[in-house]
GROMACS .gro file of C-alpha atoms in nm:
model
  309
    1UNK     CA    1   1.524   0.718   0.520
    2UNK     CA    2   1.251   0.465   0.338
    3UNK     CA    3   1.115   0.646   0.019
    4UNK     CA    4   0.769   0.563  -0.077
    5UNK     CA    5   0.620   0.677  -0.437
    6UNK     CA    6   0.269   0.752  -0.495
    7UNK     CA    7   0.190   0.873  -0.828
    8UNK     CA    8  -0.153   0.883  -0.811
    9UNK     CA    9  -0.198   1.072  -0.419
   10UNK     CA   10  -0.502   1.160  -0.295
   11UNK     CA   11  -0.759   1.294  -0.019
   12UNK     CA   12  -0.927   1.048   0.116
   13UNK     CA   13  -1.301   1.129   0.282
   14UNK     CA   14  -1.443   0.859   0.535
   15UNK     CA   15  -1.802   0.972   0.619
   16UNK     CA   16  -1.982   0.746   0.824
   17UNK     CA   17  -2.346   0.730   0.799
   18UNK     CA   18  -2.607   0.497   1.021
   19UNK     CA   19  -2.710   0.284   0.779
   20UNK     CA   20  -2.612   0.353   0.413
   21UNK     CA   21  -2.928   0.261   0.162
   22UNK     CA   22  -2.941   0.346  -0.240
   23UNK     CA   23  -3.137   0.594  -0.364
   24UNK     CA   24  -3.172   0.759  -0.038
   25UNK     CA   25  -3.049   1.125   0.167
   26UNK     CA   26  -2.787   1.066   0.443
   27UNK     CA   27  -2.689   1.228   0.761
   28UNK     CA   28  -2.330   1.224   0.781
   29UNK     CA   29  -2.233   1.134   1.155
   30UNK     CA   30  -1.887   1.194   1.086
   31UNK     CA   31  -1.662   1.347   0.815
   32UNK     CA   32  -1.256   1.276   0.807
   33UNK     CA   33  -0.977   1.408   0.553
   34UNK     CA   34  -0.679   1.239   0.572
   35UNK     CA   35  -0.352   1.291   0.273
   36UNK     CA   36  -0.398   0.928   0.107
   37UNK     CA   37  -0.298   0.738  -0.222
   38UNK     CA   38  -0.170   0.438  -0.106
   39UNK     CA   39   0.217   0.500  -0.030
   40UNK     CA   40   0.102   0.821   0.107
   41UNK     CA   41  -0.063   0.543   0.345
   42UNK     CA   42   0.212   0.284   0.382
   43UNK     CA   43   0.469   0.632   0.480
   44UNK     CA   44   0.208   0.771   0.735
   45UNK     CA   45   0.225   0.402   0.930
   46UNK     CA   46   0.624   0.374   0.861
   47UNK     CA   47   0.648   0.716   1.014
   48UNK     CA   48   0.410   0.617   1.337
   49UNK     CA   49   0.626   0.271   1.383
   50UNK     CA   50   0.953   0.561   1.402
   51UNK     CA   51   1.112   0.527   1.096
   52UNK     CA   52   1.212   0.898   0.903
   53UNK     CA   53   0.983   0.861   0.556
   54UNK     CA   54   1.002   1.088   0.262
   55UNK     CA   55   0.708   1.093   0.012
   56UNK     CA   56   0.716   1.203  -0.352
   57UNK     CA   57   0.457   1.166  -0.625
   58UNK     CA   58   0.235   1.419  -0.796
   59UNK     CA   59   0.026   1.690  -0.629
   60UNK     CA   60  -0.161   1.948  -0.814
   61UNK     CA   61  -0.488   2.171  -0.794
   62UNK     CA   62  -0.653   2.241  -0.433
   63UNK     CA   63  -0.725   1.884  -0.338
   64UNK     CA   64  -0.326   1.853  -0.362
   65UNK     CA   65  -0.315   2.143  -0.166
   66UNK     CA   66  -0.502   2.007   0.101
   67UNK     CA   67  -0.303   1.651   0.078
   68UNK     CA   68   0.040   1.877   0.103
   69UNK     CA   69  -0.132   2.099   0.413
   70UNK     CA   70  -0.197   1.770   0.609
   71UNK     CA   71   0.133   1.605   0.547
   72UNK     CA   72   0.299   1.918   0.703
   73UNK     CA   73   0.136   1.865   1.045
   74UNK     CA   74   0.271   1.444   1.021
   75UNK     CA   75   0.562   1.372   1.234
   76UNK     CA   76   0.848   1.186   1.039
   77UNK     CA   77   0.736   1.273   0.684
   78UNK     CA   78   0.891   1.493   0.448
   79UNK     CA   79   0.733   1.590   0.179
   80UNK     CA   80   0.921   1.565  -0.190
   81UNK     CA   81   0.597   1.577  -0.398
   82UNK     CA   82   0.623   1.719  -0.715
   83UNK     CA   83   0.362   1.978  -0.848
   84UNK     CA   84   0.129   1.915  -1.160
   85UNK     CA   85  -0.173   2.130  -1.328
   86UNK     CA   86  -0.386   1.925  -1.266
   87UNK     CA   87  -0.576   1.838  -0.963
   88UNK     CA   88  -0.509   1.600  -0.702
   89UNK     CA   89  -0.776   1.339  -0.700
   90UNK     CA   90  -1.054   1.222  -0.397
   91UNK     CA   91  -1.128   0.913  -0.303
   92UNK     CA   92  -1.453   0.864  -0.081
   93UNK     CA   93  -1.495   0.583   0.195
   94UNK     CA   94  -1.868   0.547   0.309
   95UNK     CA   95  -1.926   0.373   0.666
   96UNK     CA   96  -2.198   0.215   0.715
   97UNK     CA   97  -2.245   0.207   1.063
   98UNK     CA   98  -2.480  -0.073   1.087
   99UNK     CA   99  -2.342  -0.340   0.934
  100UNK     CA  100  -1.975  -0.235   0.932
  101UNK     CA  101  -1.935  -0.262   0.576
  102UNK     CA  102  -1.772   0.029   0.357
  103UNK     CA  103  -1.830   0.126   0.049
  104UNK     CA  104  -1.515   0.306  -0.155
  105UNK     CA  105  -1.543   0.579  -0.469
  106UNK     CA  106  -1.180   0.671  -0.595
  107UNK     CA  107  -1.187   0.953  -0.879
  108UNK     CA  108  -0.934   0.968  -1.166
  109UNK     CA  109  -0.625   1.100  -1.157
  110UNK     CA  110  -0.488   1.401  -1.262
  111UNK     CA  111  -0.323   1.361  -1.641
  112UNK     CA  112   0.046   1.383  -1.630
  113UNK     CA  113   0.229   1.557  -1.865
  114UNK     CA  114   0.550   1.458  -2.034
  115UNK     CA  115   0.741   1.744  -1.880
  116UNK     CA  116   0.580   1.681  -1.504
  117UNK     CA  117   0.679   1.275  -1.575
  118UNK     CA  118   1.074   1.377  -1.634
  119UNK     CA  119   1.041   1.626  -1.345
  120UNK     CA  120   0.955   1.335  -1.135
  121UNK     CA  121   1.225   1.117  -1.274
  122UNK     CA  122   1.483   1.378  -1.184
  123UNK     CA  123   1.297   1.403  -0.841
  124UNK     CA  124   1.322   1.054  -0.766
  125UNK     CA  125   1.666   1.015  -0.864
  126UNK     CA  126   1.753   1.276  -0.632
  127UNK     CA  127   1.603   1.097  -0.332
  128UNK     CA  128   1.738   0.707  -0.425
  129UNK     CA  129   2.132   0.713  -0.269
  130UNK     CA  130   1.949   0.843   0.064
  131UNK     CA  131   1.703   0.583   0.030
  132UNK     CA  132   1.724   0.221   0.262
  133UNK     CA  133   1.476   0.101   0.086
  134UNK     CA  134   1.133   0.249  -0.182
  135UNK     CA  135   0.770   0.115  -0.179
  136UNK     CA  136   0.631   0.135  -0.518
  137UNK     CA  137   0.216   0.174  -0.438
  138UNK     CA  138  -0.094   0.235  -0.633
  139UNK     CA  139  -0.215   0.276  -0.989
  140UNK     CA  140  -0.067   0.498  -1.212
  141UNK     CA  141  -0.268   0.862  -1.309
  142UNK     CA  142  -0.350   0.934  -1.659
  143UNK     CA  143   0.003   1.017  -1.926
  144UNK     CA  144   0.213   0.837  -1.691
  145UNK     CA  145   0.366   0.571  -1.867
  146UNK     CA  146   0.256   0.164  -1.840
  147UNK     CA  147   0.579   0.023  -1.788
  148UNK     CA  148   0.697   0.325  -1.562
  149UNK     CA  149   0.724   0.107  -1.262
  150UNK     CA  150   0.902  -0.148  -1.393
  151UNK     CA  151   1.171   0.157  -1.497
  152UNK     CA  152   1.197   0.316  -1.141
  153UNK     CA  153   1.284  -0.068  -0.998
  154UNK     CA  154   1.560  -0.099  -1.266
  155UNK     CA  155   1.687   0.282  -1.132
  156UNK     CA  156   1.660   0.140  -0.774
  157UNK     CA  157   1.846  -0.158  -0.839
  158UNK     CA  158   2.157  -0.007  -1.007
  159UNK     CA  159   2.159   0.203  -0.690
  160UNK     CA  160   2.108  -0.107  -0.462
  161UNK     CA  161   1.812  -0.038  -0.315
  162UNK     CA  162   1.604  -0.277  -0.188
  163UNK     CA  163   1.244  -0.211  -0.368
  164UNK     CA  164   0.846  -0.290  -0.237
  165UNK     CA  165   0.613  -0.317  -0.551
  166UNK     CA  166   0.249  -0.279  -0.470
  167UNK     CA  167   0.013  -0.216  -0.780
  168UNK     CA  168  -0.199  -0.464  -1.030
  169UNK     CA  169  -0.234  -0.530  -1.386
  170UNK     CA  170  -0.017  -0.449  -1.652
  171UNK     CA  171   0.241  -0.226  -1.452
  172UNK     CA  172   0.277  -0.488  -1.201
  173UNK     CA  173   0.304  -0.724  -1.479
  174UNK     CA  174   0.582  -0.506  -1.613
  175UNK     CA  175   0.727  -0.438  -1.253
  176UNK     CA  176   0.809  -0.833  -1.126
  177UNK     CA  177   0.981  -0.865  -1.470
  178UNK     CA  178   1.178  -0.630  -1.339
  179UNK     CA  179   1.261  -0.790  -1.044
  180UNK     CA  180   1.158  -0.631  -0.750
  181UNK     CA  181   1.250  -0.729  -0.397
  182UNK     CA  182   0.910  -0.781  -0.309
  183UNK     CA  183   0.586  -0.817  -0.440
  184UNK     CA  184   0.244  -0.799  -0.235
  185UNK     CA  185  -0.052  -0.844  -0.482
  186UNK     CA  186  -0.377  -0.941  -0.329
  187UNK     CA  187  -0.579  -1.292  -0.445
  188UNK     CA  188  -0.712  -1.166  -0.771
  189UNK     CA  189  -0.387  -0.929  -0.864
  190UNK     CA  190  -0.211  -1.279  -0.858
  191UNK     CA  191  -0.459  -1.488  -1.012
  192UNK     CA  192  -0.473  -1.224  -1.323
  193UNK     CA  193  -0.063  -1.205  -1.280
  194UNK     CA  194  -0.025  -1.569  -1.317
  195UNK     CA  195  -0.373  -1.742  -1.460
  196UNK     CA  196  -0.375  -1.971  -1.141
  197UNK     CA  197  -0.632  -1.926  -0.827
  198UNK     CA  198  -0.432  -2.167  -0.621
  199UNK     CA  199  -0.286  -1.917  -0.388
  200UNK     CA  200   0.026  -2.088  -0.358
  201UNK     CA  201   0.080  -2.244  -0.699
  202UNK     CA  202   0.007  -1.841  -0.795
  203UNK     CA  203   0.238  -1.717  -0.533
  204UNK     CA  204   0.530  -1.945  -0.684
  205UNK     CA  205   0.462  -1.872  -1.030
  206UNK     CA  206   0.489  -1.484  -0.948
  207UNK     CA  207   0.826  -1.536  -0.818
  208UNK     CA  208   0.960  -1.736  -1.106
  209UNK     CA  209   0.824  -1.425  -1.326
  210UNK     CA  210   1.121  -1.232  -1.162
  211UNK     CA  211   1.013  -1.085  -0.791
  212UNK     CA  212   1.264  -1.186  -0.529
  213UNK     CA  213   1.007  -1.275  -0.259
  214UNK     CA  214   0.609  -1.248  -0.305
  215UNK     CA  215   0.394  -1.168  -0.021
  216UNK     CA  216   0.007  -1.271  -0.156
  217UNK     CA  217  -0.248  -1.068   0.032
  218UNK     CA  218  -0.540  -1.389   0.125
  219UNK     CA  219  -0.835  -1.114   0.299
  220UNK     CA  220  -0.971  -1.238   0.636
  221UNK     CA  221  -0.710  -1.560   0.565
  222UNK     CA  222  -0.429  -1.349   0.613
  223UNK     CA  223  -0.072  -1.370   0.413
  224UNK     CA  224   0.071  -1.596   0.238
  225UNK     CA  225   0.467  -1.545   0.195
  226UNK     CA  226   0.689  -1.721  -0.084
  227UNK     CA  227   1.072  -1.587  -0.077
  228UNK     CA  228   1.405  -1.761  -0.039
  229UNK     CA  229   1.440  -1.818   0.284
  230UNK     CA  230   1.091  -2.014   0.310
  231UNK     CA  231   0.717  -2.011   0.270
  232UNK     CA  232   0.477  -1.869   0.552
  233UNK     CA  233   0.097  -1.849   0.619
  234UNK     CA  234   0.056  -1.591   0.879
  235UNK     CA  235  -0.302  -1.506   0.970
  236UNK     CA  236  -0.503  -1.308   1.272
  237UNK     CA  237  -0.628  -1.468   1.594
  238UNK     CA  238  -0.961  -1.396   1.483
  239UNK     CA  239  -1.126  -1.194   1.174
  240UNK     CA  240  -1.170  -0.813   1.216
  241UNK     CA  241  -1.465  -0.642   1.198
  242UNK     CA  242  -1.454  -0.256   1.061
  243UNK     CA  243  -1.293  -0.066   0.802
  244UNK     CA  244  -1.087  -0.208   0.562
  245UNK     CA  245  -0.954   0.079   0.397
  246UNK     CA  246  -0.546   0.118   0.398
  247UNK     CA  247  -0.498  -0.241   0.560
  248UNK     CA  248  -0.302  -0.376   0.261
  249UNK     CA  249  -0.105  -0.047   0.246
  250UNK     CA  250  -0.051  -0.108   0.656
  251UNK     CA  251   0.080  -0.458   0.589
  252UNK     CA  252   0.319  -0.316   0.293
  253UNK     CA  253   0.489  -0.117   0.644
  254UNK     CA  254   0.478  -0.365   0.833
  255UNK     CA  255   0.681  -0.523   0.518
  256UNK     CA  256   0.928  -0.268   0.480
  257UNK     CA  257   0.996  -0.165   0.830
  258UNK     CA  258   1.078  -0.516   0.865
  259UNK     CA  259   1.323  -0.532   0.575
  260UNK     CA  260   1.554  -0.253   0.668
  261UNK     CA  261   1.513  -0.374   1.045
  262UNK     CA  262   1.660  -0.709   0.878
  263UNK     CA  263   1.414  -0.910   1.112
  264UNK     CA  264   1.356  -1.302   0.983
  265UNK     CA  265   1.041  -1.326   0.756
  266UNK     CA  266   0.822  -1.473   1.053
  267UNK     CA  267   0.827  -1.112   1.226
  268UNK     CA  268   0.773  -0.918   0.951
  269UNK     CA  269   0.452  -1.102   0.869
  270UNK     CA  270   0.349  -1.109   1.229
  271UNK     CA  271   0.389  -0.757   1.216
  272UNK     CA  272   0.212  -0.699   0.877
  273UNK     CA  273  -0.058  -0.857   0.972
  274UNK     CA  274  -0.124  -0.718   1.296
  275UNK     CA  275  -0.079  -0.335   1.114
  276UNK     CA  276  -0.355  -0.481   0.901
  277UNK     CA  277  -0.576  -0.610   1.106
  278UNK     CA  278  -0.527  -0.301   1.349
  279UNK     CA  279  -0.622  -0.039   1.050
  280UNK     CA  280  -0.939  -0.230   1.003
  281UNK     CA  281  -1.028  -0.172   1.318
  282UNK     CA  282  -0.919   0.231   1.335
  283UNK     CA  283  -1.229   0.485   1.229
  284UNK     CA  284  -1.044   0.618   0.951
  285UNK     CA  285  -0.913   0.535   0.635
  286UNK     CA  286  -0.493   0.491   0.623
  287UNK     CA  287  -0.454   0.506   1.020
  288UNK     CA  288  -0.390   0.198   1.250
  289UNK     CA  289  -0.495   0.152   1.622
  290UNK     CA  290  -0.208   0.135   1.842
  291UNK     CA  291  -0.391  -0.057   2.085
  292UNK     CA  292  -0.529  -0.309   1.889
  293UNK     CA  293  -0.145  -0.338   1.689
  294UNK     CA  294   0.015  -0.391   2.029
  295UNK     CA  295  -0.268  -0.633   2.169
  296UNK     CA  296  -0.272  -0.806   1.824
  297UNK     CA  297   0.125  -0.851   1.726
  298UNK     CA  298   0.199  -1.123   1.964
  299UNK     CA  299  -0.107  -1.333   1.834
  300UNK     CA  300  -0.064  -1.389   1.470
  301UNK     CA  301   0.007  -1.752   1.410
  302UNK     CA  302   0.288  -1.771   1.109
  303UNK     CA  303   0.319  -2.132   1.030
  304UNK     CA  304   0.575  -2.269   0.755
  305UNK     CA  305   0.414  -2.425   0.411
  306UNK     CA  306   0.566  -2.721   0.315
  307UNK     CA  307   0.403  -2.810  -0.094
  308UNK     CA  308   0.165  -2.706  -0.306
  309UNK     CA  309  -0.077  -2.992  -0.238
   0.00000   0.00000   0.00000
């Protein structure tokens, strides 16, 4: 089983309208709810590829309802979510249909209390021995503490279980001191991590700060991979036109599928990127195209990366 933790879940929306202008009405052409938060994301994509996922995090209010109602009906996924007072948040993708481009509100989260935080704990200490391996994804909701990531990859690693960290700022700050297996911040998560916008200077510097291996998220440029065995670029055939939203949480699957498959670093990149690049193209936010993954996969050039220069 392959735990993933999102503490700040969500609904996601994606409306598409024809051609999205400010200070104007809109026809929606299209309306889809889908349970989101990003390892909500990565364990919908990890269940898809055939791998058994369990998801915990918070869930509260009627949104949460709705995120819990929709997980039911997902082959693969168990849900281990742990209920709050407050209410689950929405986030809101906007597709323009036009030009392709989307445009992304994401509401608060709900405020955790102290006594909802230890039930958690206790939650996901529960699920760790039966755990191959935990994604850590997202930002954290309101009350929940700053250095709380960092804590659940110490409680992973005394267990020896292999951990994905996913977040930005201060808690992934926290969370590579830490020492996670694997880090995958995108360009300007790294450059504020480390000070440096040389993606591979960056990259290196990250792991020195304590991750194991550090997968930096390029955009349209693809991945660029830093870990013991070697250093990788990995990029699409060609860039992807569409919907961007839940790519980076399809490459963290790709990621983590290929960990506990134990495949060599060039196939799990190959695969992460093709995930991405496939959830791009998919209508709505967190899903993948199958076709496009299985016409992609074999086409992602992964190249090794010999210096900094």
């Amino acid at each position: 089983m392959i735990l993933t933790v999102t503490l700040n879940t969500a609904l996601d929306i994606t409306y598409r309208v024809r051609s999205l202008r400010p200070h104007a009405s809109h026809r929606v052409s299209d309306v889809i709810e889908r349970p989101g938060g990003k390892g909500v994301n990565v364990a919908r994509v990890l269940a898809a590829l055939g791998h058994e996922v369990t998801v915990t995090g918070f869930a509260g209010g009627a949104t949460g309802r709705a995120v819990r109602d929709r997980l039911a009906g997902t082959p693969g996924v168990t849900d281990a979510l742990v209920p709050v007072t407050g209410a689950t948040r929405r986030t809101i993708a906007v597709v323009d249909e036009l030009s392709g481009d989307t445009t992304q509100l994401n509401e608060p989260g709900p405020h955790i209390s102290p006594t909802e935080w230890g039930a958690f704990l206790d939650r996901y200490e529960e699920l760790l021995p039966s755990a191959s391996a935990v994604a850590l994804s997202g930002s954290l909701p309101p009350g929940v503490p700053v250095g709380a990531y960092a804590g659940l990859i110490r409680t992973a690693r005394t267990l020896g279980v292999p951990v994905l960290l996913d977040t930005s700022g201060e808690p992934l700050r926290r969370g590579v001191a830490a020492r996670p297996d694997i880090i995958k911040p995108n360009s300007d998560e790294l450059a504020e991590l480390t000070g440096s916008h040389e993606p591979l200077r960056a990259t290196q510097d990250a792991r020195r700060r304590g991750a194991h291996a550090v997968i930096a998220s390029l955009g349209p440029e693809g991945l660029l991979a830093v870990t013991p065995e070697g250093r990788w670029r990995a990029a699409p055939p060609a860039h992807v036109h569409g919907n961007p939203t839940g790519a980076g949480d399809s490459a963290v699957a790709g990621l983590l599928s290929g960990l506990v498959e134990h495949l060599p670093w060039p196939d799990r990149l190959a695969r992460a990127i093709a995930l991405s690049a496939a959830t791009v193209r998919a209508p709505a936010a967190g899903e993948f195209d199958r076709a496009a993954y299985e016409e992609l996969r074999g086409r992602v050039a992964v190249t090794g990366v010999v210096s900094a220069a």
